CSV table of C-alpha atoms in Angstrom, one decimal:
chain,number,residue,atom,x,y,z
A,1,MET,CA,-54.3,-0.1,-26.0
A,2,ASP,CA,-53.4,1.7,-28.9
A,3,GLU,CA,-49.6,2.5,-27.6
A,4,MET,CA,-49.2,-2.1,-27.0
A,5,ASP,CA,-50.9,-1.8,-30.6
A,6,SER,CA,-48.3,0.5,-33.0
A,7,GLY,CA,-45.6,-2.2,-32.8
A,8,ILE,CA,-43.2,-0.3,-32.2
A,9,VAL,CA,-40.8,-2.4,-30.5
A,10,LYS,CA,-37.9,-0.7,-27.9
A,11,LYS,CA,-35.2,-1.2,-26.1
A,12,PHE,CA,-35.4,-1.1,-22.2
A,13,MET,CA,-33.6,-1.8,-19.2
A,14,PHE,CA,-34.3,-2.2,-15.7
A,15,VAL,CA,-31.9,-1.8,-13.2
A,16,ASN,CA,-31.5,-2.6,-9.6
A,17,ARG,CA,-29.3,-1.4,-7.7
A,18,LYS,CA,-31.6,-1.9,-3.8
A,19,ALA,CA,-31.1,-4.5,-2.0
A,20,PRO,CA,-34.8,-6.3,-1.3
A,21,HIS,CA,-36.7,-6.3,2.1
A,22,GLY,CA,-34.6,-3.3,4.0
A,23,THR,CA,-36.4,-0.8,1.1
A,24,VAL,CA,-39.7,-1.3,-1.4
A,25,TYR,CA,-36.9,-0.1,-4.1
A,26,ALA,CA,-36.7,-3.9,-5.2
A,27,LEU,CA,-40.6,-4.5,-5.7
A,28,GLU,CA,-42.2,-1.9,-7.2
A,29,VAL,CA,-39.9,-1.7,-9.8
A,30,LEU,CA,-40.3,-5.9,-10.4
A,31,GLU,CA,-44.2,-5.5,-10.8
A,32,MET,CA,-43.2,-2.3,-13.3
A,33,VAL,CA,-41.4,-5.5,-15.2
A,34,LEU,CA,-44.4,-7.9,-14.9
A,35,ILE,CA,-46.9,-4.9,-16.0
A,36,SER,CA,-43.9,-4.2,-19.1
A,37,ALA,CA,-44.2,-7.6,-20.2
A,38,ALA,CA,-47.8,-6.6,-21.4
A,39,PHE,CA,-46.4,-4.6,-23.7
A,40,ASP,CA,-44.2,-6.5,-25.7
A,41,GLN,CA,-41.1,-4.3,-25.6
A,42,ASP,CA,-37.6,-6.2,-25.8
A,43,VAL,CA,-37.4,-5.9,-21.6
A,44,HIS,CA,-33.7,-6.0,-20.3
A,45,LEU,CA,-33.3,-6.7,-16.3
A,46,ALA,CA,-29.8,-5.3,-14.8
A,47,PHE,CA,-28.8,-6.2,-11.5
A,48,ILE,CA,-25.3,-3.7,-10.3
A,49,ASP,CA,-24.4,-2.9,-7.3
A,50,ASP,CA,-26.7,-4.6,-4.3
A,51,GLY,CA,-29.4,-4.9,-6.4
A,52,ILE,CA,-27.5,-8.4,-7.6
A,53,TYR,CA,-28.7,-9.1,-3.2
A,54,GLN,CA,-32.8,-9.2,-5.0
A,55,ILE,CA,-31.6,-12.6,-6.6
A,56,LYS,CA,-29.4,-14.0,-3.8
A,57,LYS,CA,-31.0,-17.7,-3.5
A,58,GLY,CA,-32.4,-18.9,-0.2
A,59,GLN,CA,-34.3,-15.9,1.1
A,60,ALA,CA,-36.2,-16.9,4.5
A,61,PRO,CA,-38.1,-13.2,5.4
A,62,ALA,CA,-40.8,-15.0,7.0
A,63,GLU,CA,-39.7,-13.9,9.8
A,64,ILE,CA,-39.1,-10.1,9.4
A,65,GLY,CA,-43.2,-10.2,8.2
A,66,VAL,CA,-42.4,-9.2,4.4
A,67,LYS,CA,-43.5,-11.3,1.8
A,68,ASN,CA,-40.7,-13.2,0.2
A,69,PHE,CA,-40.9,-12.2,-3.5
A,70,SER,CA,-37.6,-13.7,-4.5
A,71,PRO,CA,-39.4,-16.5,-6.3
A,72,THR,CA,-41.0,-14.2,-8.7
A,73,TYR,CA,-38.1,-13.6,-10.1
A,74,ARG,CA,-38.2,-16.8,-11.4
A,75,ALA,CA,-41.4,-16.7,-13.3
A,76,LEU,CA,-39.9,-14.2,-15.5
A,77,GLU,CA,-39.2,-16.2,-17.8
A,78,GLY,CA,-42.4,-17.2,-18.2
A,79,TYR,CA,-43.6,-13.4,-18.8
A,80,ASP,CA,-40.3,-13.8,-22.0
A,81,ILE,CA,-38.3,-11.4,-19.7
A,82,GLU,CA,-35.3,-13.8,-20.1
A,83,LYS,CA,-32.8,-11.3,-21.1
A,84,LEU,CA,-31.1,-10.9,-17.4
A,85,TYR,CA,-28.4,-9.5,-16.5
A,86,VAL,CA,-25.6,-9.5,-13.4
A,87,GLU,CA,-22.4,-7.1,-12.7
A,88,ALA,CA,-19.2,-9.3,-11.9
A,89,GLU,CA,-17.4,-6.7,-10.2
A,90,GLY,CA,-20.8,-6.2,-7.6
A,91,MET,CA,-20.7,-9.9,-7.3
A,92,ALA,CA,-16.4,-9.6,-6.5
A,93,GLU,CA,-17.3,-7.5,-3.6
A,94,ARG,CA,-20.1,-8.9,-2.1
A,95,GLY,CA,-19.0,-12.4,-1.3
A,96,LEU,CA,-21.1,-14.3,-4.5
A,97,THR,CA,-21.1,-16.4,-7.7
A,98,GLU,CA,-23.6,-17.7,-10.7
A,99,ASP,CA,-24.1,-20.2,-8.1
A,100,ASP,CA,-25.8,-18.2,-5.2
A,101,LEU,CA,-28.4,-16.7,-7.6
A,102,LEU,CA,-31.9,-18.0,-8.4
A,103,VAL,CA,-32.0,-17.2,-12.2
A,104,PRO,CA,-29.4,-17.5,-15.0
A,105,VAL,CA,-28.6,-14.2,-15.7
A,106,GLU,CA,-25.7,-13.2,-18.3
A,107,VAL,CA,-22.6,-12.4,-15.9
A,108,LEU,CA,-21.3,-8.6,-18.1
A,109,SER,CA,-18.0,-6.7,-16.4
A,110,ARG,CA,-18.7,-3.3,-15.7
A,111,ALA,CA,-17.7,-1.9,-18.9
A,112,GLU,CA,-19.7,-4.0,-21.0
A,113,MET,CA,-22.7,-3.3,-18.8
A,114,GLY,CA,-21.8,0.5,-19.4
A,115,LYS,CA,-22.2,0.2,-22.9
A,116,LEU,CA,-25.4,-1.8,-23.1
A,117,MET,CA,-27.2,0.7,-21.4
A,118,ALA,CA,-26.1,2.9,-24.1
A,119,GLU,CA,-28.1,1.0,-25.9
A,120,MET,CA,-31.0,1.5,-24.5
A,121,ASP,CA,-33.8,3.1,-25.5
A,122,VAL,CA,-35.4,3.6,-22.1
A,123,VAL,CA,-33.6,3.3,-19.0
A,124,LEU,CA,-35.3,3.0,-15.5
A,125,THR,CA,-33.1,3.0,-12.3
A,126,ALA,CA,-33.5,2.0,-8.6
B,1,MET,CA,-66.6,-7.1,2.5
B,2,ALA,CA,-65.8,-10.4,3.8
B,3,TYR,CA,-67.2,-14.0,3.7
B,4,THR,CA,-68.3,-16.5,6.3
B,5,SER,CA,-67.2,-19.9,5.3
B,6,ASN,CA,-67.9,-22.7,8.1
B,7,GLY,CA,-68.5,-20.0,10.9
B,8,THR,CA,-66.4,-17.7,10.4
B,9,ALA,CA,-65.1,-14.2,8.7
B,10,ILE,CA,-62.9,-14.4,5.9
B,11,GLU,CA,-61.5,-10.9,4.9
B,12,ALA,CA,-62.2,-9.6,1.2
B,13,ASP,CA,-60.8,-6.6,-0.8
B,14,GLU,CA,-63.4,-4.9,-1.8
B,15,GLU,CA,-63.7,-6.5,-5.4
B,16,GLY,CA,-64.2,-10.1,-4.0
B,17,TYR,CA,-60.1,-11.5,-3.5
B,18,LEU,CA,-58.8,-12.7,-0.5
B,19,ILE,CA,-56.8,-10.8,1.7
B,20,ASN,CA,-55.3,-13.6,3.3
B,21,ILE,CA,-54.6,-16.4,0.8
B,22,ASN,CA,-53.9,-18.6,3.8
B,23,GLU,CA,-58.0,-18.8,4.7
B,24,TRP,CA,-58.8,-19.8,1.6
B,25,THR,CA,-60.6,-23.3,1.4
B,26,GLU,CA,-62.7,-25.3,-1.0
B,27,ASP,CA,-65.6,-24.6,0.1
B,28,LEU,CA,-65.4,-20.8,0.2
B,29,ALA,CA,-63.9,-20.9,-3.6
B,30,GLY,CA,-67.7,-23.0,-4.2
B,31,GLN,CA,-69.4,-20.1,-2.4
B,32,ILE,CA,-67.5,-17.0,-4.4
B,33,ALA,CA,-67.6,-19.4,-7.8
B,34,LYS,CA,-71.3,-18.7,-7.4
B,35,ASP,CA,-71.1,-15.0,-7.0
B,36,GLU,CA,-69.5,-15.3,-9.8
B,37,GLY,CA,-72.2,-17.5,-11.3
B,38,ILE,CA,-70.0,-20.7,-12.0
B,39,THR,CA,-71.5,-24.1,-11.0
B,40,MET,CA,-67.0,-25.8,-10.3
B,41,SER,CA,-66.6,-28.8,-12.5
B,42,PRO,CA,-63.6,-31.0,-12.4
B,43,GLU,CA,-62.9,-28.6,-15.6
B,44,HIS,CA,-62.9,-25.4,-13.2
B,45,TRP,CA,-60.8,-27.5,-10.1
B,46,GLU,CA,-58.4,-28.3,-12.6
B,47,VAL,CA,-57.8,-24.8,-13.5
B,48,VAL,CA,-58.0,-23.4,-9.9
B,49,ASN,CA,-55.7,-25.6,-8.5
B,50,PHE,CA,-53.1,-24.8,-11.8
B,51,LEU,CA,-53.9,-21.2,-10.1
B,52,ARG,CA,-53.0,-22.3,-6.6
B,53,GLU,CA,-49.7,-23.9,-7.2
B,54,TYR,CA,-48.4,-21.5,-9.5
B,55,TYR,CA,-48.7,-19.4,-6.9
B,56,ALA,CA,-47.1,-21.4,-4.4
B,57,GLU,CA,-43.5,-21.7,-6.8
B,58,TYR,CA,-44.1,-17.8,-7.5
B,59,GLN,CA,-45.6,-15.9,-5.2
B,60,ILE,CA,-47.7,-13.7,-7.7
B,61,ALA,CA,-50.9,-15.1,-9.7
B,62,PRO,CA,-50.1,-15.2,-13.7
B,63,ALA,CA,-51.1,-12.6,-16.3
B,64,VAL,CA,-53.7,-14.0,-18.6
B,65,ARG,CA,-51.1,-14.9,-21.9
B,66,VAL,CA,-49.1,-16.6,-19.2
B,67,LEU,CA,-51.5,-18.4,-17.8
B,68,THR,CA,-53.0,-20.0,-20.7
B,69,LYS,CA,-49.0,-20.7,-22.2
B,70,ALA,CA,-48.2,-22.5,-19.0
B,71,ILE,CA,-51.6,-24.2,-18.8
B,72,ALA,CA,-50.5,-25.2,-22.4
B,73,LYS,CA,-47.1,-26.1,-21.6
B,74,LYS,CA,-48.9,-28.8,-19.0
B,75,MET,CA,-52.2,-30.0,-19.8
B,76,GLY,CA,-51.3,-29.3,-24.0
B,77,PRO,CA,-53.2,-26.9,-26.5
B,78,GLU,CA,-57.3,-28.3,-26.2
B,79,LYS,CA,-56.9,-26.5,-23.0
B,80,GLY,CA,-53.8,-23.8,-23.0
B,81,ASN,CA,-55.5,-21.4,-25.3
B,82,ASN,CA,-58.5,-18.6,-24.8
B,83,LYS,CA,-61.0,-19.5,-25.8
B,84,TYR,CA,-61.6,-23.0,-23.4
B,85,LEU,CA,-60.3,-21.0,-20.1
B,86,TYR,CA,-62.6,-17.7,-21.5
B,87,GLU,CA,-65.9,-20.3,-21.8
B,88,LEU,CA,-64.5,-21.7,-18.1
B,89,PHE,CA,-64.6,-18.5,-16.9
B,90,PRO,CA,-66.4,-16.0,-19.2
B,91,TYR,CA,-65.3,-12.4,-17.4
B,92,GLY,CA,-61.8,-13.2,-18.2
B,93,PRO,CA,-59.1,-16.4,-16.4
B,94,GLY,CA,-57.4,-13.9,-15.1
B,95,LYS,CA,-59.8,-12.5,-12.9
B,96,GLN,CA,-62.0,-14.8,-12.1
B,97,ALA,CA,-60.4,-18.1,-11.8
B,98,CYS,CA,-57.5,-16.2,-9.1
B,99,LYS,CA,-60.7,-15.0,-7.1
B,100,ILE,CA,-62.2,-18.2,-6.7
B,101,ALA,CA,-58.6,-19.0,-6.0
B,102,GLY,CA,-58.0,-17.4,-3.2
B,103,LEU,CA,-55.1,-15.7,-5.1
B,104,PRO,CA,-54.6,-11.2,-5.6
B,105,LYS,CA,-56.1,-9.8,-8.6
B,106,PRO,CA,-53.3,-11.1,-11.1
B,107,THR,CA,-50.4,-7.5,-12.3
B,108,GLY,CA,-50.7,-6.1,-14.9
B,109,CYS,CA,-54.6,-7.2,-15.2
B,110,VAL,CA,-56.5,-5.0,-17.7
C,1,MET,CA,-20.3,2.6,30.9
C,2,SER,CA,-20.9,1.0,27.1
C,3,VAL,CA,-22.9,2.3,24.0
C,4,LEU,CA,-25.1,-0.1,21.6
C,5,HIS,CA,-25.1,1.1,17.9
C,6,THR,CA,-26.9,-0.1,15.8
C,7,VAL,CA,-26.4,0.4,11.7
C,8,ASN,CA,-29.0,-0.4,9.1
C,9,LYS,CA,-27.9,0.8,5.7
C,10,SER,CA,-25.6,-2.1,2.9
C,11,PRO,CA,-21.8,-0.6,3.8
C,12,PHE,CA,-21.6,-0.6,-0.5
C,13,ASP,CA,-24.7,1.7,-0.9
C,14,ARG,CA,-24.3,4.2,2.5
C,15,ASN,CA,-21.6,5.3,4.8
C,16,ASN,CA,-22.8,4.9,8.1
C,17,LEU,CA,-21.4,2.0,8.6
C,18,ASP,CA,-17.9,3.9,8.4
C,19,SER,CA,-19.5,6.8,10.6
C,20,CYS,CA,-20.4,4.4,13.0
C,21,LEU,CA,-17.0,2.8,13.1
C,22,ASN,CA,-15.3,5.8,13.2
C,23,HIS,CA,-17.0,7.1,16.6
C,24,ALA,CA,-18.1,4.3,18.5
C,25,GLN,CA,-15.6,4.1,21.2
C,26,PRO,CA,-13.2,0.8,21.9
C,27,GLY,CA,-15.7,-1.6,24.4
C,28,ASP,CA,-18.8,-0.4,22.3
C,29,ALA,CA,-21.8,-2.9,20.8
C,30,ILE,CA,-22.3,-2.7,17.0
C,31,LEU,CA,-25.3,-4.9,15.9
C,32,LEU,CA,-25.7,-4.3,11.7
C,33,ILE,CA,-30.0,-4.8,11.0
C,34,GLU,CA,-31.8,-5.2,7.5
C,35,ASP,CA,-29.7,-3.6,5.1
C,36,ALA,CA,-26.5,-3.4,7.3
C,37,VAL,CA,-26.5,-7.4,7.6
C,38,PHE,CA,-24.8,-8.1,4.8
C,39,ALA,CA,-21.5,-6.4,5.8
C,40,ALA,CA,-21.4,-9.2,9.0
C,41,MET,CA,-20.7,-11.8,6.0
C,42,ALA,CA,-17.4,-13.0,5.2
C,43,GLY,CA,-16.3,-12.6,1.9
C,44,THR,CA,-16.8,-9.3,1.3
C,45,ALA,CA,-14.8,-6.9,0.3
C,46,VAL,CA,-15.5,-5.3,4.2
C,47,ALA,CA,-15.0,-8.3,5.9
C,48,GLY,CA,-11.5,-6.5,6.9
C,49,LYS,CA,-12.3,-3.9,7.9
C,50,MET,CA,-15.6,-6.2,9.9
C,51,ALA,CA,-12.4,-8.3,11.0
C,52,ASP,CA,-10.3,-5.3,11.9
C,53,ALA,CA,-13.5,-3.7,14.1
C,54,ALA,CA,-14.3,-7.4,16.2
C,55,LYS,CA,-10.8,-7.1,17.9
C,56,THR,CA,-12.2,-3.5,19.2
C,57,PHE,CA,-16.0,-3.4,19.2
C,58,ARG,CA,-18.1,-6.3,20.1
C,59,LEU,CA,-19.8,-7.1,16.6
C,60,HIS,CA,-23.5,-8.4,16.5
C,61,VAL,CA,-25.5,-9.2,13.3
C,62,LEU,CA,-29.5,-9.6,13.7
C,63,GLY,CA,-30.1,-13.6,12.2
C,64,PRO,CA,-33.7,-13.4,11.0
C,65,ASP,CA,-32.3,-10.4,9.2
C,66,LEU,CA,-29.8,-12.7,7.8
C,67,LYS,CA,-31.8,-15.3,7.2
C,68,ALA,CA,-34.0,-13.2,5.3
C,69,ARG,CA,-31.9,-12.0,2.7
C,70,GLY,CA,-30.9,-15.7,2.0
C,71,PHE,CA,-27.6,-16.1,3.9
C,72,ASP,CA,-26.5,-18.5,6.2
C,73,PRO,CA,-25.5,-17.2,10.0
C,74,ALA,CA,-23.0,-20.1,10.4
C,75,GLY,CA,-21.5,-17.5,7.4
C,76,VAL,CA,-20.6,-14.6,9.0
C,77,VAL,CA,-16.8,-12.9,9.6
C,78,THR,CA,-15.2,-14.4,12.4
C,79,GLY,CA,-15.7,-12.7,15.8
C,80,VAL,CA,-18.8,-11.3,14.5
C,81,THR,CA,-21.7,-12.8,17.1
C,82,VAL,CA,-25.6,-13.7,15.8
C,83,VAL,CA,-28.2,-12.8,17.8
C,84,ASP,CA,-32.5,-12.9,17.9
C,85,TYR,CA,-34.7,-10.3,18.7
C,86,GLY,CA,-34.3,-11.7,22.4
C,87,GLY,CA,-30.6,-10.8,22.1
C,88,PHE,CA,-31.6,-7.2,20.6
C,89,VAL,CA,-33.4,-6.8,23.8
C,90,GLU,CA,-30.6,-7.8,25.6
C,91,LEU,CA,-27.9,-6.0,24.3
C,92,ALA,CA,-30.3,-2.7,24.6
C,93,ALA,CA,-30.7,-3.9,28.5
C,94,GLN,CA,-26.8,-4.4,28.6
C,95,ASN,CA,-25.8,-1.1,27.2
C,96,LYS,CA,-26.5,3.0,28.9
C,97,ALA,CA,-27.9,3.9,25.8
C,98,ILE,CA,-28.4,3.1,21.9
C,99,ASN,CA,-27.1,5.6,18.8
C,100,ALA,CA,-29.2,4.8,15.9
C,101,TRP,CA,-26.8,4.8,12.5
C,102,LEU,CA,-29.9,5.8,10.4
């Protein structure tokens, strides 16, 4: 609690680079992001590599016996987490466009993404 | 632990949150509320139903701060504030209302 | 008799699809499952490779894994067949062995 009230705001970035459903990384990071919202930090979310698949529209994993947590990304706005970035090159490699994504994002080039990461105080990649 | 509703056993975790949200019934909500020392009024139901709608849309139980803000947005500031919600659910709108609504404990709930 | 190869990792994350394609024999069946289903979609950086592979191998993708990830089975690379769990079982029965590229 002391840390929460200390008033020091750091730039945090969670870098998502794993596809959802096949492994548990995406869901674990999402839960960490939701918890981090309670600490009033300057939270950024980056989706690069296969992490872009986390916010693909139309996910329906009921048949493979996995909870569909993709709607939760749309709840982030209510948690005041609105800085979402997606890498353009990664989308292109995967045949995806911004229209395929279920949340509003800012599309950055790989070079721009690297620069943004460099500005952060804390980066957590999974 | 487990509840019994209409003759069916419904599983819950050690704190009383349902294991399977789909097993929730209004009857069960009344029962959980009673265990929490709450008599359900239309105002209580309004919050519980709001939580169920929120869960249906986002697949999570919201943090209290987020819930308060969302209720303020939908029902106005006279309901979307801590005082109003804590009067309805004295041990925390997150914890108690979520339990009554059959939702999991809110992520990051403190 | 042919072999059924299953691949379960994303082609953008791991190289087991490449390794499978480099070792499988002409006429073998390959089934993309779990995160490997991304390789089946048209318009990706590996779509050309998959179209080529379809000339040598019998390529399949598991429909439920595509739908789980929000992809329309109608959008797969030409030459790739979408199967359900029943089709998976049939493939396993039709081939003399299964090689799972994990």
